């Protein structure tokens, strides 16, 4: 009976109705099912809850043997790109083709791979998984967020604007790199980890046959830019048709390997040292040659006067041994005795 009463009470409760309000200008209102007029407000969903269509995922990881600056650069890129994923470091013995399988396991269609060689040279691979293309760069002049004392700041996870140099639209290999940069560095719209704000700019500038990467904050007051970091320079080596390999589409003729650069520096230092030694030898030859050029003067003999020849004395008698006397008084007495004997003999 008690259970029946509870059921009857629950059944007797009226259902909650939606709030009704008069229609106002500028607000969308849904008409009632009876067709009498607008009764309920329709609030639009937030921007971040849109449909995520462009599902670009970037895998950012490195090989073993990187230094602290490269590790900080990798962490900065992961912070700036909310659509990125991380993975453990790859062994040096593994071939680059293994990265395609790793990206497939991580469900990533783009990859940024930092490869370290000789614990001082850093190479960056940008690749489209799995068909390609891929590009290999030499990374120079790396400055991270930790070491740069920048005044700017931006919201974590916000979407960046990409700014490119006009030369990216003129040459074909730069146009290919522009499309690759857009697909990798731009945050997809409505990404779950991204924020619906645009407050910083990624700039790609071509100077001295190199691509200079900078990150700037947009200040709302006067629309000026303040650098945030990180910053680095990409020196293009090759563009491949496939992912981490395949036929070469473009090879940079201005590229100089770090080994060649260091070798030229050593040769220049050796040339400077060799030049210093040659200058010293020339100075020595000049000093010795100046003395040999002046001949002997025949009239110089006139001014030479021969020294007087002293007669040679041969001593036949052994010289007397002088007694060693420490006391001066005794020595004087002995001298007086000798003088007296000498006077007696003369007398």
XYZ file of C-alpha atoms in Angstrom, residues 18-333:
316
model
C 10.512 25.647 -19.801
C 10.662 29.304 -18.941
C 8.536 31.533 -21.085
C 9.318 35.119 -21.926
C 8.121 37.645 -24.442
C 10.075 37.921 -27.659
C 12.669 40.689 -27.793
C 14.404 42.218 -30.784
C 17.701 40.582 -31.751
C 16.934 37.300 -29.949
C 15.881 34.160 -31.728
C 12.839 32.548 -30.171
C 11.399 29.138 -30.953
C 7.659 29.065 -31.653
C 5.502 26.982 -29.405
C 4.256 23.609 -30.679
C 0.706 24.979 -30.834
C 1.866 27.715 -33.193
C 0.682 30.496 -30.857
C 4.008 32.417 -30.858
C 7.564 32.496 -29.529
C 7.846 31.181 -26.007
C 11.440 29.920 -25.372
C 14.830 31.548 -25.859
C 17.499 29.752 -27.967
C 20.970 30.513 -26.603
C 23.757 29.915 -29.175
C 26.488 27.487 -28.115
C 29.991 28.818 -27.331
C 32.534 29.101 -30.096
C 34.790 26.363 -28.700
C 31.988 23.807 -28.964
C 31.883 23.895 -32.750
C 32.471 20.882 -34.904
C 36.111 19.884 -35.140
C 36.531 19.023 -38.814
C 40.226 19.640 -39.567
C 41.745 16.935 -37.396
C 45.433 17.717 -37.818
C 47.677 16.100 -35.217
C 51.413 16.776 -35.093
C 53.895 14.419 -33.462
C 56.852 16.318 -31.969
C 59.766 14.246 -30.667
C 63.516 13.868 -31.074
C 66.369 11.432 -31.253
C 68.703 10.545 -28.422
C 71.761 12.693 -27.749
C 70.133 16.148 -27.847
C 71.411 18.907 -25.588
C 69.418 20.978 -23.101
C 68.673 23.812 -25.574
C 67.103 21.414 -28.077
C 65.020 19.807 -25.348
C 63.711 23.211 -24.241
C 62.925 24.138 -27.861
C 60.927 20.928 -28.255
C 58.956 21.687 -25.085
C 58.252 25.237 -26.308
C 56.876 23.949 -29.615
C 54.604 21.530 -27.766
C 53.362 24.391 -25.574
C 52.613 26.659 -28.536
C 50.846 23.917 -30.533
C 47.894 22.440 -28.633
C 47.253 19.939 -31.447
C 50.665 18.302 -30.899
C 51.502 14.968 -29.334
C 54.667 13.713 -27.626
C 56.555 10.451 -27.779
C 59.711 8.909 -26.364
C 63.082 9.601 -27.954
C 64.026 7.501 -30.935
C 67.190 5.431 -30.924
C 70.004 6.432 -33.262
C 70.243 2.954 -34.755
C 66.651 3.039 -36.007
C 66.016 4.204 -39.530
C 63.866 7.220 -40.324
C 61.209 5.059 -41.974
C 60.185 3.832 -38.521
C 58.765 7.301 -37.777
C 55.886 6.673 -40.208
C 54.812 3.668 -38.148
C 55.130 5.636 -34.899
C 52.923 8.420 -36.302
C 50.355 5.860 -37.433
C 50.266 4.360 -33.939
C 49.843 7.838 -32.402
C 47.135 8.709 -34.974
C 49.181 11.704 -36.270
C 49.298 12.886 -39.878
C 52.120 15.451 -39.446
C 55.511 15.160 -37.780
C 58.296 17.406 -36.469
C 61.395 15.317 -35.795
C 64.516 16.862 -34.207
C 67.644 14.894 -35.067
C 70.922 15.530 -33.215
C 74.348 14.616 -34.576
C 77.744 14.900 -32.873
C 75.982 16.491 -29.860
C 76.298 19.904 -31.515
C 74.447 19.836 -34.868
C 70.626 19.926 -34.904
C 68.477 18.931 -37.878
C 64.697 19.339 -38.165
C 62.430 17.155 -40.299
C 58.963 18.387 -41.296
C 56.907 15.658 -42.904
C 53.406 14.862 -44.091
C 52.502 11.315 -43.061
C 52.464 8.942 -44.918
C 52.551 10.131 -48.564
C 54.887 13.108 -48.126
C 56.435 15.491 -48.966
C 59.090 16.049 -46.316
C 61.770 18.689 -45.818
C 65.063 18.580 -43.934
C 66.495 21.713 -42.298
C 69.601 22.637 -40.347
C 68.539 24.533 -37.207
C 70.773 27.453 -36.219
C 70.704 30.273 -33.639
C 68.249 28.616 -31.281
C 66.838 30.768 -28.469
C 64.144 29.321 -26.211
C 61.484 30.860 -24.000
C 63.520 30.187 -20.867
C 66.674 32.024 -21.945
C 65.045 34.937 -23.763
C 63.944 37.797 -21.540
C 60.922 38.867 -23.567
C 58.201 41.205 -22.322
C 55.383 39.611 -24.323
C 53.013 36.875 -23.256
C 50.084 35.028 -24.810
C 47.266 32.738 -23.752
C 48.226 29.097 -23.700
C 46.424 27.146 -26.403
C 45.324 30.194 -28.398
C 45.328 30.038 -32.185
C 48.146 31.864 -33.992
C 48.193 33.914 -37.165
C 50.758 32.829 -39.754
C 52.660 35.587 -41.554
C 54.832 34.719 -44.569
C 57.383 36.630 -46.586
C 56.251 37.607 -50.138
C 59.005 35.393 -51.573
C 56.995 32.322 -50.482
C 54.549 33.021 -53.330
C 57.195 33.599 -56.006
C 59.349 30.453 -55.989
C 57.888 26.927 -56.212
C 59.953 25.279 -53.456
C 59.043 28.082 -51.041
C 55.362 27.694 -51.998
C 55.558 24.007 -51.087
C 57.182 24.857 -47.759
C 54.496 27.483 -47.093
C 51.740 24.901 -47.444
C 53.678 22.522 -45.202
C 54.115 25.227 -42.540
C 50.416 26.119 -42.687
C 49.297 22.540 -42.155
C 51.767 21.911 -39.300
C 51.907 25.151 -37.281
C 48.304 26.386 -37.628
C 45.986 25.204 -34.853
C 42.807 23.600 -36.274
C 39.575 25.442 -35.607
C 37.435 24.125 -32.730
C 40.253 21.918 -31.466
C 39.334 20.603 -27.967
C 42.581 21.866 -26.374
C 42.629 25.219 -28.174
C 41.193 28.541 -27.054
C 38.942 30.683 -29.290
C 41.361 33.632 -29.249
C 43.966 34.961 -31.652
C 46.642 36.853 -29.735
C 50.006 35.960 -31.305
C 51.643 35.699 -34.734
C 54.114 33.192 -36.221
C 56.313 34.937 -38.797
C 58.373 33.154 -41.470
C 60.867 35.480 -43.139
C 63.431 34.581 -45.823
C 66.778 36.350 -45.382
C 70.247 35.224 -46.437
C 68.805 32.048 -48.059
C 67.425 30.987 -44.654
C 63.983 30.930 -43.031
C 63.769 32.951 -39.805
C 61.039 31.923 -37.343
C 59.707 34.457 -34.812
C 56.736 34.536 -32.444
C 55.091 37.891 -31.596
C 52.262 38.891 -29.301
C 49.477 41.175 -30.577
C 48.860 44.065 -28.178
C 45.246 45.202 -28.251
C 45.830 48.843 -27.346
C 47.783 49.964 -30.396
C 47.987 46.725 -32.443
C 51.770 46.598 -32.073
C 53.868 43.438 -31.822
C 56.088 42.270 -28.970
C 58.334 39.247 -29.382
C 57.641 36.270 -27.140
C 59.897 33.503 -28.395
C 61.170 30.979 -29.176
C 63.258 31.955 -32.174
C 65.382 29.898 -34.544
C 66.699 29.859 -38.107
C 66.009 27.068 -40.603
C 68.575 26.424 -43.312
C 66.921 24.291 -45.994
C 68.888 21.236 -47.113
C 66.549 19.097 -49.259
C 62.878 18.527 -50.050
C 61.875 14.903 -50.598
C 58.829 13.574 -52.400
C 58.065 10.893 -49.808
C 57.897 10.921 -46.056
C 61.459 10.860 -44.614
C 62.896 9.783 -47.954
C 62.156 9.242 -51.604
C 63.156 11.193 -54.715
C 64.677 14.628 -54.156
C 62.432 17.451 -55.336
C 64.777 20.321 -54.444
C 68.322 20.665 -53.129
C 69.624 23.929 -51.753
C 72.753 24.997 -53.686
C 73.692 27.547 -51.001
C 73.744 24.993 -48.191
C 77.045 24.354 -46.430
C 77.319 21.461 -43.984
C 78.548 22.162 -40.432
C 81.571 19.878 -40.973
C 82.627 21.894 -44.033
C 82.092 25.155 -42.147
C 84.242 24.008 -39.222
C 86.918 22.752 -41.633
C 87.062 26.135 -43.383
C 87.407 27.863 -40.011
C 90.334 25.618 -39.092
C 91.978 26.252 -42.475
C 91.567 30.014 -42.062
C 93.176 29.881 -38.598
C 96.040 27.782 -39.994
C 96.488 30.252 -42.872
C 96.727 33.166 -40.412
C 99.351 31.322 -38.357
C 101.293 30.431 -41.502
C 101.226 34.061 -42.596
C 102.622 35.199 -39.234
C 105.493 32.720 -39.512
C 106.276 33.888 -43.046
C 106.369 37.511 -41.892
C 108.840 36.592 -39.131
C 111.080 34.765 -41.620
C 111.038 37.746 -43.992
C 112.043 40.053 -41.131
C 114.949 37.767 -40.214
C 116.140 37.682 -43.835
C 115.989 41.475 -44.002
C 118.075 41.844 -40.852
C 120.786 39.401 -42.015
C 120.754 40.706 -45.589
C 121.324 44.317 -44.563
C 124.640 43.367 -42.856
C 125.904 41.357 -45.822
C 125.229 44.138 -48.321
C 127.916 46.465 -46.779
C 131.360 45.284 -47.947
C 134.674 45.576 -46.153
C 136.350 48.981 -46.310
C 140.091 48.744 -47.259
C 140.879 52.076 -45.581
C 139.593 50.786 -42.244
C 143.046 49.259 -41.489
C 144.538 52.770 -41.163
C 142.638 53.432 -37.980
C 143.833 50.208 -36.334
C 146.896 50.741 -34.053
C 148.868 47.638 -33.059
C 149.133 47.020 -29.314
C 152.576 47.108 -27.622
C 154.154 43.716 -27.259
C 155.094 42.898 -23.668
C 158.285 40.843 -23.029
C 157.696 37.323 -21.975
C 159.061 36.624 -18.469
C 159.907 33.100 -17.538
C 159.833 32.453 -13.788
C 162.466 29.849 -12.820
C 162.137 30.064 -9.028
C 159.140 28.665 -7.311
C 157.179 31.426 -5.595
C 157.107 31.439 -1.871
C 154.060 30.076 -0.189
C 152.251 32.718 1.722
C 151.257 31.612 5.192
C 147.607 31.744 5.933
C 147.254 33.760 9.116
C 143.924 34.577 10.481
C 145.183 36.949 13.137
C 146.129 40.351 11.709
C 148.611 41.167 14.475
C 150.649 38.042 13.739
C 150.591 38.877 10.047
C 152.018 42.322 10.749
C 154.761 40.856 12.925
